Tab-separated table of C-alpha atoms and ligand atoms in Angstrom:
chain	number	residue	atom	x	y	z
A	1	MET	CA	76.514	98.383	125.379
A	2	LYS	CA	77.758	95.166	123.844
A	3	MET	CA	76.275	94.152	120.563
A	4	GLY	CA	76.720	90.650	119.191
A	5	PHE	CA	76.664	89.932	115.511
A	6	PRO	CA	73.382	88.154	114.787
A	7	GLU	CA	73.383	84.638	113.380
A	8	PHE	CA	71.247	83.918	110.365
A	9	CYS	CA	69.812	80.624	109.183
A	10	ARG	CA	70.997	81.146	105.632
A	11	SER	CA	74.021	82.867	104.147
A	12	PRO	CA	73.424	86.309	102.614
A	13	ILE	CA	73.049	86.765	98.864
A	14	ASP	CA	74.790	89.740	97.278
A	15	ILE	CA	72.541	90.631	94.359
A	16	HIS	CA	74.611	93.525	93.026
A	17	THR	CA	78.286	93.455	92.292
A	18	HIS	CA	80.809	93.662	89.452
A	19	PHE	CA	84.336	92.458	88.884
A	20	ASN	CA	87.274	92.938	86.602
A	21	HIS	CA	88.945	90.117	84.774
A	22	GLY	CA	91.895	91.663	83.077
A	23	VAL	CA	90.392	93.161	79.906
A	24	GLU	CA	92.856	95.670	78.556
A	25	GLY	CA	92.582	99.403	78.936
A	26	GLU	CA	89.578	101.599	79.536
A	27	TYR	CA	87.106	98.734	79.475
A	28	ASP	CA	88.317	97.308	82.709
A	29	THR	CA	88.234	100.389	84.878
A	30	PRO	CA	88.307	100.842	87.772
A	31	ALA	CA	91.665	99.178	87.326
A	32	PHE	CA	93.341	97.475	90.234
A	33	SER	CA	94.438	99.867	92.876
A	34	GLY	CA	95.764	99.177	96.317
A	35	THR	CA	92.745	100.816	97.932
A	36	HIS	CA	89.906	99.257	95.940
A	37	ARG	CA	90.309	95.735	94.617
A	38	THR	CA	87.843	94.492	92.073
A	39	MET	CA	89.364	91.326	90.689
A	40	LEU	CA	87.198	88.274	91.191
A	41	ASP	CA	89.664	86.346	93.349
A	42	PHE	CA	89.819	89.155	95.885
A	43	LEU	CA	86.032	89.527	96.024
A	44	GLN	CA	85.619	85.780	96.443
A	45	SER	CA	88.133	85.680	99.278
A	46	GLU	CA	86.111	88.388	100.996
A	47	TYR	CA	82.858	86.454	100.501
A	48	ALA	CA	84.552	83.388	101.990
A	49	ARG	CA	85.605	85.394	105.027
A	50	PHE	CA	81.933	86.182	105.731
A	51	GLY	CA	80.450	82.847	104.682
A	52	ILE	CA	78.701	84.309	101.658
A	53	ARG	CA	78.214	81.703	98.960
A	54	GLU	CA	76.129	83.424	96.275
A	55	PHE	CA	76.495	86.704	94.444
A	56	ALA	CA	75.146	88.151	91.226
A	57	ALA	CA	77.345	90.231	88.949
A	58	SER	CA	77.896	91.892	85.653
A	59	THR	CA	81.481	92.560	84.614
A	60	TYR	CA	82.859	96.066	84.907
A	61	ALA	CA	83.865	95.930	81.279
A	62	ALA	CA	80.189	95.483	80.336
A	63	VAL	CA	79.003	98.539	82.246
A	64	MET	CA	81.925	100.958	82.132
A	65	SER	CA	81.785	101.135	78.342
A	66	ASP	CA	79.222	100.264	75.661
A	67	ARG	CA	81.791	98.685	73.345
A	68	ARG	CA	82.082	95.142	74.634
A	69	ILE	CA	78.687	94.349	76.063
A	70	THR	CA	77.886	91.212	74.069
A	71	GLU	CA	81.378	89.754	74.521
A	72	GLU	CA	81.244	90.421	78.230
A	73	ASN	CA	77.790	88.845	78.556
A	74	GLU	CA	79.133	85.737	76.817
A	75	TYR	CA	82.214	85.687	79.011
A	76	LEU	CA	80.173	85.833	82.192
A	77	HIS	CA	77.607	83.351	80.938
A	78	ALA	CA	80.339	80.774	80.437
A	79	LEU	CA	81.777	81.565	83.850
A	80	VAL	CA	78.499	81.109	85.748
A	81	GLN	CA	78.216	77.602	84.325
A	82	GLN	CA	81.540	76.753	85.957
A	83	ASP	CA	81.427	78.598	89.256
A	84	ALA	CA	78.459	77.766	91.467
A	85	GLN	CA	78.841	80.988	93.485
A	86	ILE	CA	78.288	83.397	90.631
A	87	TYR	CA	74.957	84.466	89.147
A	88	GLN	CA	74.540	86.744	86.183
A	89	TRP	CA	72.861	89.981	85.239
A	90	VAL	CA	72.774	90.216	81.446
A	91	VAL	CA	73.623	93.749	80.384
A	92	VAL	CA	71.376	95.230	77.706
A	93	HIS	CA	71.771	98.466	75.777
A	94	PRO	CA	68.693	99.975	74.089
A	95	GLU	CA	70.630	100.815	70.928
A	96	GLN	CA	72.229	97.378	70.601
A	97	GLU	CA	69.634	94.888	69.410
A	98	ALA	CA	72.126	92.051	69.752
A	99	THR	CA	72.053	92.484	73.513
A	100	PHE	CA	68.299	91.801	73.590
A	101	ALA	CA	68.617	88.669	71.458
A	102	GLN	CA	71.354	87.503	73.786
A	103	ALA	CA	69.298	88.306	76.876
A	104	GLU	CA	66.281	86.475	75.518
A	105	LYS	CA	68.302	83.273	75.338
A	106	MET	CA	70.203	83.739	78.573
A	107	LEU	CA	67.127	84.538	80.675
A	108	ALA	CA	66.059	80.896	80.349
A	109	ASP	CA	69.051	79.932	82.468
A	110	PRO	CA	68.289	79.768	86.219
A	111	ARG	CA	71.696	81.273	86.928
A	112	VAL	CA	70.641	84.500	85.211
A	113	LEU	CA	68.700	86.799	87.529
A	114	GLY	CA	67.658	89.377	84.955
A	115	LEU	CA	68.768	92.422	83.002
A	116	LYS	CA	71.241	95.082	84.067
A	117	ILE	CA	71.075	98.601	82.645
A	118	HIS	CA	73.406	101.530	83.226
A	119	PRO	CA	72.003	104.590	81.423
A	120	GLN	CA	74.635	106.897	82.871
A	121	LEU	CA	77.776	105.021	81.852
A	122	HIS	CA	76.206	103.829	78.599
A	123	GLY	CA	75.343	107.399	77.663
A	124	TYR	CA	71.579	107.435	77.096
A	125	ARG	CA	68.534	108.935	78.755
A	126	ILE	CA	66.425	106.243	80.311
A	127	CYS	CA	63.122	107.968	79.523
A	128	GLU	CA	63.912	107.934	75.791
A	129	HIS	CA	64.464	104.189	75.846
A	130	ALA	CA	62.401	103.037	78.781
A	131	ASP	CA	59.605	101.536	76.672
A	132	ARG	CA	62.065	99.501	74.611
A	133	ILE	CA	63.769	98.039	77.658
A	134	PHE	CA	60.830	97.663	79.991
A	135	SER	CA	58.414	96.237	77.404
A	136	PHE	CA	61.016	93.554	76.694
A	137	ALA	CA	61.398	92.850	80.409
A	138	ASP	CA	57.614	92.730	80.746
A	139	ARG	CA	57.300	90.197	77.940
A	140	MET	CA	60.037	88.063	79.465
A	141	GLY	CA	58.710	88.439	83.027
A	142	ALA	CA	62.196	89.661	83.883
A	143	THR	CA	63.733	91.707	86.663
A	144	VAL	CA	65.734	94.798	85.683
A	145	LEU	CA	68.571	96.040	87.890
A	146	MET	CA	69.006	99.730	87.054
A	147	HIS	CA	71.674	102.163	88.114
A	148	PRO	CA	69.563	105.074	89.443
A	149	ALA	CA	68.264	107.331	86.689
A	150	ALA	CA	65.122	109.483	86.499
A	151	ILE	CA	63.873	107.751	89.625
A	152	THR	CA	60.735	109.853	89.912
A	153	GLU	CA	59.637	108.753	86.423
A	154	MET	CA	59.969	105.051	87.149
A	155	PRO	CA	56.558	104.315	88.716
A	156	ARG	CA	54.928	105.320	85.447
A	157	TYR	CA	56.819	102.574	83.617
A	158	ALA	CA	56.447	100.048	86.397
A	159	ASP	CA	52.683	100.611	86.226
A	160	ARG	CA	52.675	100.212	82.454
A	161	TYR	CA	54.700	96.977	82.579
A	162	PRO	CA	53.415	94.983	85.550
A	163	ASN	CA	55.232	91.750	84.608
A	164	MET	CA	58.555	93.522	84.951
A	165	ARG	CA	60.243	94.007	88.303
A	166	LEU	CA	62.526	96.989	88.615
A	167	ILE	CA	65.290	97.218	91.203
A	168	ILE	CA	66.483	100.818	91.447
A	169	ALA	CA	69.972	100.288	92.861
A	170	HIS	CA	71.872	102.188	95.558
A	171	LEU	CA	69.205	103.058	98.097
A	172	ALA	CA	70.007	106.566	99.294
A	173	GLU	CA	67.282	109.041	98.600
A	174	GLN	CA	63.712	109.841	99.411
A	175	ALA	CA	63.099	109.353	95.688
A	176	HIS	CA	63.808	105.609	95.969
A	177	ILE	CA	61.245	105.347	98.732
A	178	GLU	CA	58.617	107.375	96.888
A	179	ALA	CA	59.099	105.291	93.749
A	180	ILE	CA	58.638	102.026	95.649
A	181	ARG	CA	55.564	103.404	97.361
A	182	SER	CA	53.980	104.768	94.176
A	183	ALA	CA	54.259	101.629	92.045
A	184	LYS	CA	50.664	100.408	91.746
A	185	HIS	CA	51.668	96.791	91.210
A	186	GLY	CA	54.365	96.790	93.893
A	187	ASN	CA	57.007	95.979	91.289
A	188	ILE	CA	59.697	98.495	92.284
A	189	TYR	CA	62.488	97.446	94.642
A	190	THR	CA	65.856	98.795	95.725
A	191	ASP	CA	69.194	97.451	96.953
A	192	THR	CA	71.603	98.452	99.715
A	193	SER	CA	74.697	98.410	97.507
A	194	GLY	CA	77.134	101.283	97.475
A	195	ALA	CA	78.675	103.719	99.887
A	196	LEU	CA	75.448	105.613	100.529
A	197	SER	CA	74.058	102.761	102.608
A	198	MET	CA	76.425	104.195	105.229
A	199	LEU	CA	73.998	107.070	105.734
A	200	ASN	CA	73.114	106.595	109.353
A	201	SER	CA	69.399	105.968	109.037
A	202	VAL	CA	68.846	105.142	105.387
A	203	ILE	CA	68.032	101.455	105.887
A	204	GLU	CA	66.040	102.038	109.060
A	205	TYR	CA	64.007	104.792	107.408
A	206	ALA	CA	63.345	102.788	104.253
A	207	VAL	CA	62.172	99.760	106.247
A	208	GLU	CA	59.866	101.966	108.275
A	209	GLN	CA	58.462	103.666	105.177
A	210	VAL	CA	58.035	100.831	102.673
A	211	GLY	CA	58.890	97.608	104.514
A	212	SER	CA	61.864	95.307	104.221
A	213	GLU	CA	60.270	93.204	101.454
A	214	LYS	CA	61.295	95.832	98.918
A	215	ILE	CA	64.983	95.975	99.833
A	216	LEU	CA	67.712	93.572	98.723
A	217	PHE	CA	71.287	93.232	99.879
A	218	GLY	CA	74.089	94.263	97.545
A	219	THR	CA	77.672	95.500	97.794
A	220	ASP	CA	78.706	96.894	94.400
A	221	THR	CA	82.267	95.831	95.424
A	222	TYR	CA	82.357	98.136	98.441
A	223	ALA	CA	83.869	96.750	101.656
A	224	LEU	CA	81.890	93.652	102.504
A	225	ALA	CA	82.668	94.075	106.202
A	226	ALA	CA	80.856	97.407	106.127
A	227	GLN	CA	78.068	96.533	103.709
A	228	TYR	CA	77.122	93.318	105.503
A	229	SER	CA	77.439	94.782	109.002
A	230	ARG	CA	75.365	97.785	107.997
A	231	VAL	CA	72.365	95.511	107.458
A	232	ALA	CA	73.141	92.867	110.080
A	233	LEU	CA	73.574	95.523	112.789
A	234	ALA	CA	70.894	97.916	111.531
A	235	ASP	CA	68.350	99.150	114.056
A	236	ILE	CA	65.551	97.051	112.538
A	237	PRO	CA	63.853	93.794	113.579
A	238	TYR	CA	65.640	90.504	112.931
A	239	ALA	CA	63.012	89.379	110.407
A	240	ASP	CA	63.661	92.500	108.334
A	241	LYS	CA	67.387	91.742	108.286
A	242	GLU	CA	66.590	88.242	107.021
A	243	ASN	CA	64.386	89.665	104.287
A	244	ILE	CA	67.070	92.054	103.112
A	245	LEU	CA	70.052	89.724	103.378
A	246	PHE	CA	68.508	86.718	101.628
A	247	GLY	CA	64.751	86.262	102.049
A	248	ASN	CA	63.686	88.638	99.312
A	249	ALA	CA	66.258	87.266	96.868
A	250	VAL	CA	65.004	83.728	97.488
A	251	ARG	CA	61.404	84.849	96.949
A	252	LEU	CA	62.154	86.902	93.832
A	253	PHE	CA	64.521	84.383	92.249
A	254	PRO	CA	63.311	80.972	93.397
A	255	HIS	CA	64.771	79.354	90.265
A	256	ALA	CA	68.212	80.523	91.390
A	257	PHE	CA	68.167	80.441	95.181
A	258	GLY	CA	65.088	78.523	96.294
A	259	LYS	CA	66.745	75.145	96.578
B	1	ZN	ZN1	76.392	98.386	89.663
């Protein structure tokens, strides 16, 4: 059987990636290696190859360590003003009040999609700090992009904070699907970023179980050829591919993408 690559009426939006920009030492890991390139110029040349014009990031240095978060947020905030392709996730840390003050200001900018949290790499348990983070997001009407942590507990918080939207990244498990389904206000989402989207029915199963409106496209710096094709060639209806690749991002972030 021959399968053509479908054409879409809008270019995809990668809502979850990171990049390095040459910060010294441990902060900038994963450092450049021949097999996995994470510098911005490489990622942008890959986006160009596939006609992708918009992507949302936080720097690796802001998530790999908790020591430079505010500096990295500032760095990226300046960059998104200059480069029309890049959108920002502001990284917050529950034990660093300065990151919340920073986020409160930055969230007013249409180029900022929301808050990024990484409990695992930042060394805290999400359930101990969930109320601090999610009540803030609720007050700001913000979206939180979370590296998966305590997924089964998340509907409880999503129900408590209905003005927050929570994207539990890296769709892979039944737990993602159950969390999306259990959220009373429908405010839990997931993204396709990461190597586990290569599971051979993960996207198809998730669409069947909870619908494509809850799934957003992301790469997390993994091979764009694979990440994009995985969705574009998935065994799901065309309209669901549109939702995942750009439609949901436009609906969720009209201030950023709805032009
Ligand atoms: Zn990430």
